[in-house]
Amino acid sequence: MEKNRYVVMGAGEVGFHLAQSLSQEGHDVVVIEPDPEKRERVEELDVAVVVGNGAHVPVLKAARVGSADLFVAASSNDEANFAAAVLAKRLGVKRTVARVAVAEDITTHRRIYEEVFGADMLLSTQLMATTRILNYILGHNTLAVEYLAQGKVQLRKIQLGAGSVLTQRPLKDVKMPSASLVVAFFRGEELRIPSGEDQAEPGDEALILSRTEEIDHVERMLGHHPRDLGTVVIAGGGVTGQTVAQALTSQGVRVRIIEPNRRRSEELAALFPRCEVLRGDATDISLMKAERISDAHTFVALSGNDERNLMASLMAQELGVRQVIALVQRTETSYLWRRLGVMDVVSPRHIAYERIQEYIKSGYSANIVSLQNGAAQVIERQLAPASPAAGVTLAEMSPPRGMIVGAVVREDRVFVPRGGDRLEVGDTVILFVHEEHVPTVNLLFPGREHSRRLSDPVA
C-alpha cells in the first residue's frame, strides 16, 4: 500500500477517528489541535501533533502542510476551516477538504466557497445527517445528492428495486413529471446514458434530475416506496428538526413536533400551520402517554442533547412506536445505544468521517458516481451572447447521445428542455456529459467552467 501524508485540523470526533484510522493503515498523519484535553487523547495515537490554530500560517508550516497529499479542516468552526483550507492551498497542499456545519452553504453557495477557498470537497454535517434521517423515515434508497443552480435543481443517485417502474418498462413508457429527467443508469462500473428503449434491471442505480421541490415525489415514483408513513413525531425543533419537518410536510406526511422552549414552539407553529406543535419534554413519560405517541409510525429524537435524545427514543420504543431514530453527536454513544436497541442512530460526525474515508479510498474522487477515470461530468454554463447555442432549439443543436441538456434555469423558472425549446442568452444550462464530449460542450457553450464530475455526495 502506498504511504501518504495527511494533515488533519481538529481532534474532535471527525478528526480523531480519521487520524486513528489513517495512522493504523500506516500513513504519516499530523493533527493540529489547540485544546489540551483533545491533544491528550490524540497523543495516544501514532501521529504527530502540532499545537495551535490551523487557520494561522506558522501552525500550518509547522505541520509541513505543503508536503501533504490531503489537508482536512475538520474543526467545529466553519470560518477557521475555510481560512485554513485556503491557506493550506497557498502553502502547496495537493487537496483540501473543509467541514461545514450549515447546510445552506452547500446547497446554495457551494460554487462561491469552492472558488474563493479552493476546497476540493465541502462537507456539511447537518446536510448529511438530515439526508440520512429522511432516508430512514421515507424508506428511500438515495445514495447521493448533488445541488445545482444555487439549490434550485437536484441530481440524485438512487438504488432501483424490482418494484421500480424503471425496471418494469422502457423509459419511453414512464411518465415523468415535466421538470424531471433520468440522465443515466449504472450497473456496477458501467455507465449508460439511456434512450427511450432502455430499461433498468433490479439492483441498477439511476441518476435522476429534477427541481428541488419536486425531486422527493420523483424518487418515490421511480423508487417504489409503497409504505404508509402514518404520523411522524419529531422531538426537538432546532435546525435539523425544522429541516426534517419541512421535507416531510412538503410530501404530505403528518408531522407532530415536541419542543420544550415556548418561543421556539410558537415559531414552529407559525412555520408549520398544518402540524401539531406540542410544547413539552419528550422525556416526560406522562406527556408521551397522554399525547398517544404510541400511535405514531416513526419517532425521531433531534434535540441537541445526546442523553435526552436517547432517553426519549427508549421511551418511544417502550411505548410501541414502530420506528425510532435518534440523533447523537458522540460516536462512542451511538455504538452503545445501538447495542441497547435503538434501531436507527444517526451520528453527523461519524457520517462525515465515513465520507472523508471514502474520498481518500476512491483516489480523491468527490463524485457521487464512482466510475473509473471519471467517465462523466455535470457542467453548469451560463449562455453568453457569443455562445453558438444561444437562440437555437435543442432539435437544431442535435446534441450527441453522450451529452444531455438536463435542465435550464431561466430567472426563477426551471425546466427540462424538449426538442422545440429555444435556449436564450442568460440561461443557466445544466449538462450531463460523457468525458469524450466535453470538447463539444466547450464549443457549444463557451464560458467559465463550473464542472464537478458529479461531485460531493451528502448521504
Short mmCIF file of C-alpha atoms in Angstrom, two decimals:
data_model
loop_
_atom_site.label_atom_id
_atom_site.label_comp_id
_atom_site.label_asym_id
_atom_site.label_seq_id
_atom_site.Cartn_x
_atom_site.Cartn_y
_atom_site.Cartn_z
CA MET A 1 0.00 0.00 0.00
CA GLU A 2 1.25 3.46 -0.90
CA LYS A 3 2.19 5.53 2.12
CA ASN A 4 0.68 9.01 2.06
CA ARG A 5 0.91 12.07 4.26
CA TYR A 6 -2.18 13.68 5.81
CA VAL A 7 -2.71 16.78 7.93
CA VAL A 8 -5.91 16.90 9.96
CA MET A 9 -7.04 20.11 11.65
CA GLY A 10 -9.25 19.44 14.67
CA ALA A 11 -9.19 16.47 17.05
CA GLY A 12 -12.91 16.23 17.70
CA GLU A 13 -14.96 13.18 16.71
CA VAL A 14 -14.29 13.55 12.97
CA GLY A 15 -10.62 14.43 13.22
CA PHE A 16 -9.75 11.91 15.93
CA HIS A 17 -11.29 8.90 14.20
CA LEU A 18 -9.87 9.93 10.84
CA ALA A 19 -6.36 10.29 12.28
CA GLN A 20 -6.69 7.00 14.13
CA SER A 21 -7.82 5.11 11.02
CA LEU A 22 -5.17 6.62 8.72
CA SER A 23 -2.34 6.02 11.18
CA GLN A 24 -3.42 2.40 11.66
CA GLU A 25 -3.17 1.98 7.88
CA GLY A 26 0.47 3.05 8.06
CA HIS A 27 0.21 6.60 6.74
CA ASP A 28 2.02 9.64 8.11
CA VAL A 29 -0.52 11.76 9.97
CA VAL A 30 -0.21 15.18 11.60
CA VAL A 31 -3.01 16.52 13.80
CA ILE A 32 -3.38 20.25 14.53
CA GLU A 33 -5.24 20.97 17.79
CA PRO A 34 -5.14 23.87 20.31
CA ASP A 35 -7.23 22.22 23.06
CA PRO A 36 -5.08 20.41 25.70
CA GLU A 37 -7.73 17.78 26.54
CA LYS A 38 -8.25 16.81 22.90
CA ARG A 39 -4.49 16.77 22.32
CA GLU A 40 -4.04 14.39 25.24
CA ARG A 41 -6.41 11.94 23.59
CA VAL A 42 -4.69 12.24 20.20
CA GLU A 43 -1.24 11.75 21.72
CA GLU A 44 -2.22 8.14 22.43
CA LEU A 45 -2.21 7.56 18.66
CA ASP A 46 0.80 7.03 16.44
CA VAL A 47 0.57 10.54 14.95
CA ALA A 48 2.44 13.82 15.17
CA VAL A 49 0.69 16.66 16.99
CA VAL A 50 1.09 20.39 16.31
CA VAL A 51 -0.26 22.78 18.92
CA GLY A 52 -2.21 25.76 17.65
CA ASN A 53 -4.90 27.08 15.33
CA GLY A 54 -4.73 25.67 11.81
CA ALA A 55 -6.02 28.96 10.41
CA HIS A 56 -2.60 30.50 11.18
CA VAL A 57 0.25 30.20 8.68
CA PRO A 58 3.02 29.42 11.25
CA VAL A 59 0.97 26.49 12.56
CA LEU A 60 0.37 25.12 9.05
CA LYS A 61 4.06 25.47 8.26
CA ALA A 62 4.94 23.63 11.49
CA ALA A 63 2.70 20.80 10.26
CA ARG A 64 4.51 20.92 6.88
CA VAL A 65 1.16 21.11 5.15
CA GLY A 66 2.76 21.92 1.80
CA SER A 67 4.11 18.37 1.52
CA ALA A 68 0.79 16.69 2.40
CA ASP A 69 -1.36 14.70 0.00
CA LEU A 70 -4.50 15.97 1.73
CA PHE A 71 -5.42 18.62 4.29
CA VAL A 72 -8.67 18.05 6.18
CA ALA A 73 -10.12 21.05 8.04
CA ALA A 74 -12.45 19.20 10.42
CA SER A 75 -12.77 21.60 13.35
CA SER A 76 -16.16 22.72 14.68
CA ASN A 77 -15.54 26.29 13.44
CA ASP A 78 -16.61 26.89 9.84
CA GLU A 79 -14.71 30.15 9.47
CA ALA A 80 -11.48 28.58 10.75
CA ASN A 81 -11.95 25.63 8.40
CA PHE A 82 -12.36 27.89 5.36
CA ALA A 83 -9.42 30.08 6.29
CA ALA A 84 -7.21 27.06 6.93
CA ALA A 85 -8.22 25.45 3.61
CA VAL A 86 -7.28 28.49 1.52
CA LEU A 87 -4.00 28.98 3.42
CA ALA A 88 -3.09 25.32 3.06
CA LYS A 89 -3.65 25.54 -0.71
CA ARG A 90 -1.42 28.63 -0.91
CA LEU A 91 1.26 26.72 1.00
CA GLY A 92 1.21 23.93 -1.56
CA VAL A 93 -1.04 21.12 -0.30
CA LYS A 94 -2.45 19.00 -3.12
CA ARG A 95 -6.06 18.75 -1.92
CA THR A 96 -8.28 20.14 0.81
CA VAL A 97 -11.50 19.05 2.49
CA ALA A 98 -13.44 21.58 4.57
CA ARG A 99 -16.13 20.58 7.02
CA VAL A 100 -19.13 22.95 7.08
CA ALA A 101 -21.89 22.90 9.66
CA VAL A 102 -24.59 24.85 7.80
CA ALA A 103 -26.44 23.04 5.01
CA GLU A 104 -27.27 26.25 3.08
CA ASP A 105 -23.56 26.83 2.50
CA ILE A 106 -23.51 23.62 0.45
CA THR A 107 -26.90 23.72 -1.25
CA THR A 108 -26.94 27.37 -2.32
CA HIS A 109 -23.45 28.86 -2.16
CA ARG A 110 -21.14 25.94 -2.95
CA ARG A 111 -19.67 27.49 -6.07
CA ILE A 112 -18.64 30.67 -4.26
CA TYR A 113 -16.97 28.75 -1.45
CA GLU A 114 -15.17 26.43 -3.86
CA GLU A 115 -13.83 29.34 -5.91
CA VAL A 116 -12.84 31.58 -3.01
CA PHE A 117 -11.41 28.97 -0.67
CA GLY A 118 -10.21 26.42 -3.21
CA ALA A 119 -11.70 23.46 -1.33
CA ASP A 120 -11.75 20.23 -3.30
CA MET A 121 -14.62 18.92 -1.22
CA LEU A 122 -17.08 20.60 1.15
CA LEU A 123 -18.91 18.52 3.75
CA SER A 124 -22.00 19.71 5.62
CA THR A 125 -22.54 17.50 8.67
CA GLN A 126 -26.06 18.91 9.03
CA LEU A 127 -26.99 18.16 5.43
CA MET A 128 -25.59 14.63 5.51
CA ALA A 129 -27.35 13.84 8.78
CA THR A 130 -30.66 15.23 7.53
CA THR A 131 -30.40 13.18 4.34
CA ARG A 132 -29.69 10.03 6.34
CA ILE A 133 -32.65 10.67 8.67
CA LEU A 134 -35.02 11.24 5.75
CA ASN A 135 -33.77 8.07 4.08
CA TYR A 136 -34.67 6.13 7.22
CA ILE A 137 -38.11 7.72 7.55
CA LEU A 138 -39.15 7.64 3.90
CA GLY A 139 -37.60 4.31 3.06
CA HIS A 140 -35.67 5.99 0.27
CA ASN A 141 -32.71 4.44 -1.45
CA THR A 142 -30.91 7.75 -2.01
CA LEU A 143 -27.20 7.04 -2.40
CA ALA A 144 -26.06 10.62 -3.00
CA VAL A 145 -27.33 14.11 -3.74
CA GLU A 146 -25.90 16.99 -5.79
CA TYR A 147 -27.33 20.52 -5.57
CA LEU A 148 -27.15 22.61 -8.75
CA ALA A 149 -28.17 26.08 -9.89
CA GLN A 150 -27.86 27.54 -6.39
CA GLY A 151 -30.03 24.79 -4.93
CA LYS A 152 -32.90 25.11 -7.45
CA VAL A 153 -32.08 21.75 -9.08
CA GLN A 154 -31.09 18.42 -7.57
CA LEU A 155 -29.33 15.42 -9.02
CA ARG A 156 -29.84 12.17 -7.10
CA LYS A 157 -28.36 8.74 -7.41
CA ILE A 158 -30.90 6.11 -6.28
CA GLN A 159 -30.97 2.32 -5.99
CA LEU A 160 -33.66 0.57 -8.05
CA GLY A 161 -35.57 -2.43 -6.74
CA ALA A 162 -37.77 -4.95 -8.51
CA GLY A 163 -40.84 -2.81 -7.83
CA SER A 164 -39.48 0.31 -9.54
CA VAL A 165 -41.31 1.43 -12.65
CA LEU A 166 -37.90 1.86 -14.33
CA THR A 167 -37.27 -1.89 -14.06
CA GLN A 168 -40.72 -2.81 -15.36
CA ARG A 169 -40.97 -0.92 -18.65
CA PRO A 170 -38.85 1.02 -21.17
CA LEU A 171 -38.05 4.61 -20.27
CA LYS A 172 -40.23 5.97 -23.09
CA ASP A 173 -43.27 4.42 -21.36
CA VAL A 174 -42.53 6.02 -17.97
CA LYS A 175 -44.50 9.24 -17.45
CA MET A 176 -42.05 11.64 -15.81
CA PRO A 177 -43.05 14.97 -14.22
CA SER A 178 -42.43 17.90 -16.58
CA ALA A 179 -39.19 19.19 -15.00
CA SER A 180 -37.62 15.79 -14.33
CA LEU A 181 -35.30 13.50 -16.22
CA VAL A 182 -33.47 10.19 -15.87
CA VAL A 183 -29.99 11.01 -17.13
CA ALA A 184 -28.10 7.76 -16.51
CA PHE A 185 -28.26 4.14 -15.44
CA PHE A 186 -25.38 2.40 -13.65
CA ARG A 187 -24.67 -1.30 -13.47
CA GLY A 188 -21.51 -1.80 -11.46
CA GLU A 189 -18.91 0.42 -13.13
CA GLU A 190 -20.87 0.59 -16.41
CA LEU A 191 -22.48 3.93 -17.23
CA ARG A 192 -25.37 4.09 -19.69
CA ILE A 193 -26.99 7.30 -20.91
CA PRO A 194 -30.42 5.91 -21.73
CA SER A 195 -32.56 6.20 -24.80
CA GLY A 196 -36.32 5.71 -24.71
CA GLU A 197 -35.92 2.00 -25.36
CA ASP A 198 -33.68 1.38 -22.34
CA GLN A 199 -34.99 -0.42 -19.28
CA ALA A 200 -33.16 -0.82 -15.96
CA GLU A 201 -32.73 -4.04 -14.03
CA PRO A 202 -33.29 -4.58 -10.29
CA GLY A 203 -30.11 -3.59 -8.47
CA ASP A 204 -29.18 -0.93 -11.03
CA GLU A 205 -28.70 2.66 -9.94
CA ALA A 206 -30.33 5.63 -11.63
CA LEU A 207 -29.28 9.24 -11.78
CA ILE A 208 -32.34 11.49 -11.71
CA LEU A 209 -32.54 15.26 -12.17
CA SER A 210 -35.44 17.45 -11.08
CA ARG A 211 -36.49 20.69 -9.47
CA THR A 212 -35.59 20.56 -5.79
CA GLU A 213 -39.20 20.99 -4.67
CA GLU A 214 -40.32 18.00 -6.78
CA ILE A 215 -37.48 15.52 -6.51
CA ASP A 216 -38.80 13.70 -3.43
CA HIS A 217 -42.00 12.97 -5.34
CA VAL A 218 -39.97 11.82 -8.36
CA GLU A 219 -37.87 9.50 -6.22
CA ARG A 220 -40.94 7.97 -4.60
CA MET A 221 -42.46 7.40 -8.01
CA LEU A 222 -39.33 5.82 -9.52
CA GLY A 223 -38.01 4.05 -6.46
CA HIS A 224 -41.25 2.29 -5.47
CA HIS A 225 -41.89 3.17 -1.81
CA PRO A 226 -45.37 1.85 -1.03
CA ARG A 227 -45.06 2.09 2.77
CA ASP A 228 -47.65 4.03 4.76
CA LEU A 229 -45.72 6.58 6.79
CA GLY A 230 -48.55 7.35 9.18
CA THR A 231 -47.61 10.08 11.67
CA VAL A 232 -44.02 11.13 12.31
CA VAL A 233 -43.24 12.66 15.70
CA ILE A 234 -40.18 14.93 15.85
CA ALA A 235 -38.78 15.65 19.31
CA GLY A 236 -36.69 18.79 19.06
CA GLY A 237 -37.44 21.80 16.90
CA GLY A 238 -33.94 23.06 16.18
CA VAL A 239 -32.43 23.49 12.73
CA THR A 240 -32.33 19.76 11.97
CA GLY A 241 -35.83 19.18 13.31
CA GLN A 242 -37.17 22.08 11.25
CA THR A 243 -35.45 20.82 8.09
CA VAL A 244 -36.83 17.30 8.54
CA ALA A 245 -40.32 18.66 9.25
CA GLN A 246 -40.18 20.84 6.13
CA ALA A 247 -39.17 17.90 3.94
CA LEU A 248 -41.90 15.64 5.34
CA THR A 249 -44.75 18.16 5.28
CA SER A 250 -43.90 19.08 1.68
CA GLN A 251 -44.71 15.46 0.82
CA GLY A 252 -47.97 15.41 2.73
CA VAL A 253 -46.67 13.41 5.69
CA ARG A 254 -48.46 14.01 9.00
CA VAL A 255 -45.97 15.56 11.44
CA ARG A 256 -46.15 16.36 15.15
CA ILE A 257 -43.34 18.36 16.80
CA ILE A 258 -42.46 18.32 20.51
CA GLU A 259 -40.42 21.36 21.59
CA PRO A 260 -39.81 22.45 25.22
CA ASN A 261 -38.97 26.11 24.55
CA ARG A 262 -42.05 28.37 24.45
CA ARG A 263 -40.71 30.90 21.94
CA ARG A 264 -39.37 28.24 19.62
CA SER A 265 -42.60 26.23 19.76
CA GLU A 266 -44.53 29.36 18.76
CA GLU A 267 -42.14 29.96 15.85
CA LEU A 268 -42.60 26.37 14.68
CA ALA A 269 -46.37 26.63 14.92
CA ALA A 270 -46.23 29.69 12.66
CA LEU A 271 -43.87 27.96 10.21
CA PHE A 272 -45.93 24.76 10.05
CA PRO A 273 -49.62 25.67 10.44
CA ARG A 274 -50.67 22.16 9.37
CA CYS A 275 -48.51 20.48 12.01
CA GLU A 276 -49.40 19.94 15.63
CA VAL A 277 -46.70 21.56 17.76
CA LEU A 278 -46.62 20.41 21.39
CA ARG A 279 -44.76 22.42 23.99
CA GLY A 280 -43.22 19.87 26.33
CA ASP A 281 -40.40 17.48 27.17
CA ALA A 282 -40.15 14.29 25.11
CA THR A 283 -38.53 12.51 28.07
CA ASP A 284 -41.70 13.07 30.14
CA ILE A 285 -43.42 9.68 30.01
CA SER A 286 -46.75 11.11 31.19
CA LEU A 287 -46.75 13.57 28.26
CA MET A 288 -45.82 10.81 25.82
CA LYS A 289 -48.70 8.65 27.06
CA ALA A 290 -51.21 11.50 27.22
CA GLU A 291 -50.42 12.55 23.64
CA ARG A 292 -50.65 8.92 22.42
CA ILE A 293 -47.17 8.97 20.89
CA SER A 294 -47.53 5.18 20.69
CA ASP A 295 -49.83 5.69 17.68
CA ALA A 296 -47.03 7.24 15.63
CA HIS A 297 -45.31 5.28 12.89
CA THR A 298 -41.96 6.99 13.48
CA PHE A 299 -40.40 8.86 16.39
CA VAL A 300 -37.32 11.00 15.69
CA ALA A 301 -35.31 12.49 18.57
CA LEU A 302 -33.47 15.56 17.26
CA SER A 303 -32.67 17.71 20.27
CA GLY A 304 -29.13 18.98 20.78
CA ASN A 305 -28.54 16.66 23.74
CA ASP A 306 -27.46 13.03 23.23
CA GLU A 307 -28.76 11.75 26.55
CA ARG A 308 -32.13 13.46 26.09
CA ASN A 309 -32.46 12.06 22.56
CA LEU A 310 -31.59 8.55 23.60
CA MET A 311 -33.85 8.59 26.67
CA ALA A 312 -36.77 9.86 24.62
CA SER A 313 -36.08 7.18 21.99
CA LEU A 314 -36.12 4.39 24.55
CA MET A 315 -39.42 5.69 25.92
CA ALA A 316 -40.93 5.79 22.42
CA GLN A 317 -39.67 2.27 21.80
CA GLU A 318 -41.16 1.09 25.08
CA LEU A 319 -44.49 2.66 24.13
CA GLY A 320 -44.50 0.63 20.93
CA VAL A 321 -43.56 3.12 18.21
CA ARG A 322 -42.61 1.04 15.17
CA GLN A 323 -39.60 3.06 14.00
CA VAL A 324 -37.31 5.04 16.30
CA ILE A 325 -34.44 7.28 15.19
CA ALA A 326 -32.02 9.13 17.46
CA LEU A 327 -29.54 11.87 16.57
CA VAL A 328 -26.31 11.61 18.57
CA GLN A 329 -23.09 13.60 18.37
CA ARG A 330 -20.64 11.39 20.22
CA THR A 331 -19.61 8.35 18.21
CA GLU A 332 -18.98 6.15 21.24
CA THR A 333 -22.51 6.96 22.45
CA SER A 334 -24.00 5.85 19.15
CA TYR A 335 -22.25 2.47 19.35
CA LEU A 336 -23.51 1.94 22.89
CA TRP A 337 -27.12 2.79 22.16
CA ARG A 338 -27.25 0.69 19.01
CA ARG A 339 -26.34 -2.27 21.17
CA LEU A 340 -29.09 -1.38 23.63
CA GLY A 341 -31.72 -1.50 20.94
CA VAL A 342 -32.36 1.92 19.39
CA MET A 343 -32.95 0.86 15.81
CA ASP A 344 -31.52 3.77 13.83
CA VAL A 345 -28.84 6.01 15.31
CA VAL A 346 -27.53 8.93 13.25
CA SER A 347 -24.17 10.48 14.15
CA PRO A 348 -23.34 13.50 11.93
CA ARG A 349 -19.67 13.37 12.86
CA HIS A 350 -19.39 9.68 12.11
CA ILE A 351 -21.09 10.18 8.73
CA ALA A 352 -18.56 12.94 7.93
CA TYR A 353 -15.69 10.67 8.98
CA GLU A 354 -17.01 7.88 6.74
CA ARG A 355 -17.32 10.28 3.79
CA ILE A 356 -13.76 11.55 4.14
CA GLN A 357 -12.52 7.96 4.33
CA GLU A 358 -14.49 7.15 1.19
CA TYR A 359 -12.99 10.20 -0.57
CA ILE A 360 -9.46 9.05 0.26
CA LYS A 361 -10.03 5.40 -0.68
CA SER A 362 -11.61 6.41 -4.02
CA GLY A 363 -8.38 8.11 -5.06
CA TYR A 364 -9.69 11.57 -4.13
CA SER A 365 -12.77 11.40 -6.29
CA ALA A 366 -15.55 13.62 -4.92
CA ASN A 367 -18.02 12.07 -7.37
CA ILE A 368 -21.44 10.89 -6.40
CA VAL A 369 -20.88 8.45 -9.25
CA SER A 370 -17.98 6.09 -8.55
CA LEU A 371 -16.60 5.46 -12.03
CA GLN A 372 -13.08 4.59 -13.04
CA ASN A 373 -11.28 7.52 -14.63
CA GLY A 374 -14.27 9.86 -14.12
CA ALA A 375 -16.43 8.81 -17.06
CA ALA A 376 -18.89 11.69 -16.76
CA GLN A 377 -19.25 15.26 -15.60
CA VAL A 378 -22.02 17.63 -14.64
CA ILE A 379 -21.34 21.08 -16.06
CA GLU A 380 -23.18 24.34 -15.44
CA ARG A 381 -22.80 27.06 -18.06
CA GLN A 382 -24.49 30.44 -18.50
CA LEU A 383 -25.26 31.27 -22.11
CA ALA A 384 -23.34 34.31 -23.30
CA PRO A 385 -24.34 36.28 -26.43
CA ALA A 386 -21.43 34.70 -28.33
CA SER A 387 -22.49 31.13 -27.47
CA PRO A 388 -23.43 29.09 -30.59
CA ALA A 389 -26.22 27.52 -28.50
CA ALA A 390 -27.92 30.87 -27.81
CA GLY A 391 -31.10 31.27 -29.85
CA VAL A 392 -31.02 27.65 -31.01
CA THR A 393 -33.60 24.94 -30.29
CA LEU A 394 -32.50 21.62 -28.85
CA ALA A 395 -33.55 19.87 -32.08
CA GLU A 396 -31.43 22.28 -34.16
CA MET A 397 -28.47 21.73 -31.87
CA SER A 398 -28.79 17.93 -32.16
CA PRO A 399 -26.50 17.08 -29.21
CA PRO A 400 -24.72 13.72 -29.30
CA ARG A 401 -26.14 10.92 -27.17
CA GLY A 402 -23.27 11.31 -24.71
CA MET A 403 -24.40 14.85 -23.88
CA ILE A 404 -27.73 15.61 -22.21
CA VAL A 405 -29.07 19.12 -21.71
CA GLY A 406 -30.64 18.17 -18.41
CA ALA A 407 -32.20 21.41 -17.22
CA VAL A 408 -32.44 25.10 -17.97
CA VAL A 409 -32.79 27.79 -15.30
CA ARG A 410 -34.33 30.96 -16.71
CA GLU A 411 -34.78 33.57 -13.99
CA ASP A 412 -37.00 31.74 -11.44
CA ARG A 413 -38.19 29.08 -13.87
CA VAL A 414 -36.59 25.63 -14.03
CA PHE A 415 -37.48 23.29 -16.90
CA VAL A 416 -36.22 20.26 -18.77
CA PRO A 417 -35.87 21.38 -22.41
CA ARG A 418 -37.54 19.44 -25.19
CA GLY A 419 -36.71 19.45 -28.90
CA GLY A 420 -38.62 22.63 -29.71
CA ASP A 421 -37.37 24.67 -26.74
CA ARG A 422 -35.07 27.53 -27.68
CA LEU A 423 -32.16 28.46 -25.42
CA GLU A 424 -31.74 32.14 -24.59
CA VAL A 425 -28.86 34.40 -23.59
CA GLY A 426 -28.59 34.43 -19.81
CA ASP A 427 -29.97 30.91 -19.36
CA THR A 428 -28.08 28.67 -16.94
CA VAL A 429 -27.79 25.29 -18.60
CA ILE A 430 -27.06 22.07 -16.69
CA LEU A 431 -25.38 19.44 -18.82
CA PHE A 432 -24.65 15.78 -18.19
CA VAL A 433 -21.68 14.87 -20.34
CA HIS A 434 -19.56 11.85 -21.16
CA GLU A 435 -15.87 12.73 -20.82
CA GLU A 436 -15.35 12.33 -24.58
CA HIS A 437 -17.96 15.01 -25.35
CA VAL A 438 -16.57 17.77 -23.10
CA PRO A 439 -14.92 19.44 -26.16
CA THR A 440 -18.39 19.65 -27.76
CA VAL A 441 -19.70 21.37 -24.64
CA ASN A 442 -16.84 23.86 -24.79
CA LEU A 443 -17.69 24.56 -28.42
CA LEU A 444 -21.46 24.98 -27.98
CA PHE A 445 -21.40 26.55 -24.52
CA PRO A 446 -18.17 28.52 -24.18
CA GLY A 447 -17.70 30.21 -20.85
CA ARG A 448 -16.43 29.84 -17.35
CA GLU A 449 -16.05 26.25 -16.21
CA HIS A 450 -18.32 25.04 -13.42
CA SER A 451 -17.92 21.26 -13.56
CA ARG A 452 -17.68 18.93 -10.59
CA ARG A 453 -17.66 15.47 -12.12
CA LEU A 454 -20.93 14.72 -10.33
CA SER A 455 -19.41 15.80 -7.06
CA ASP A 456 -19.83 15.86 -3.33
CA PRO A 457 -22.42 13.45 -2.00
CA VAL A 458 -24.24 14.27 1.19
CA ALA A 459 -25.67 10.77 2.02
#
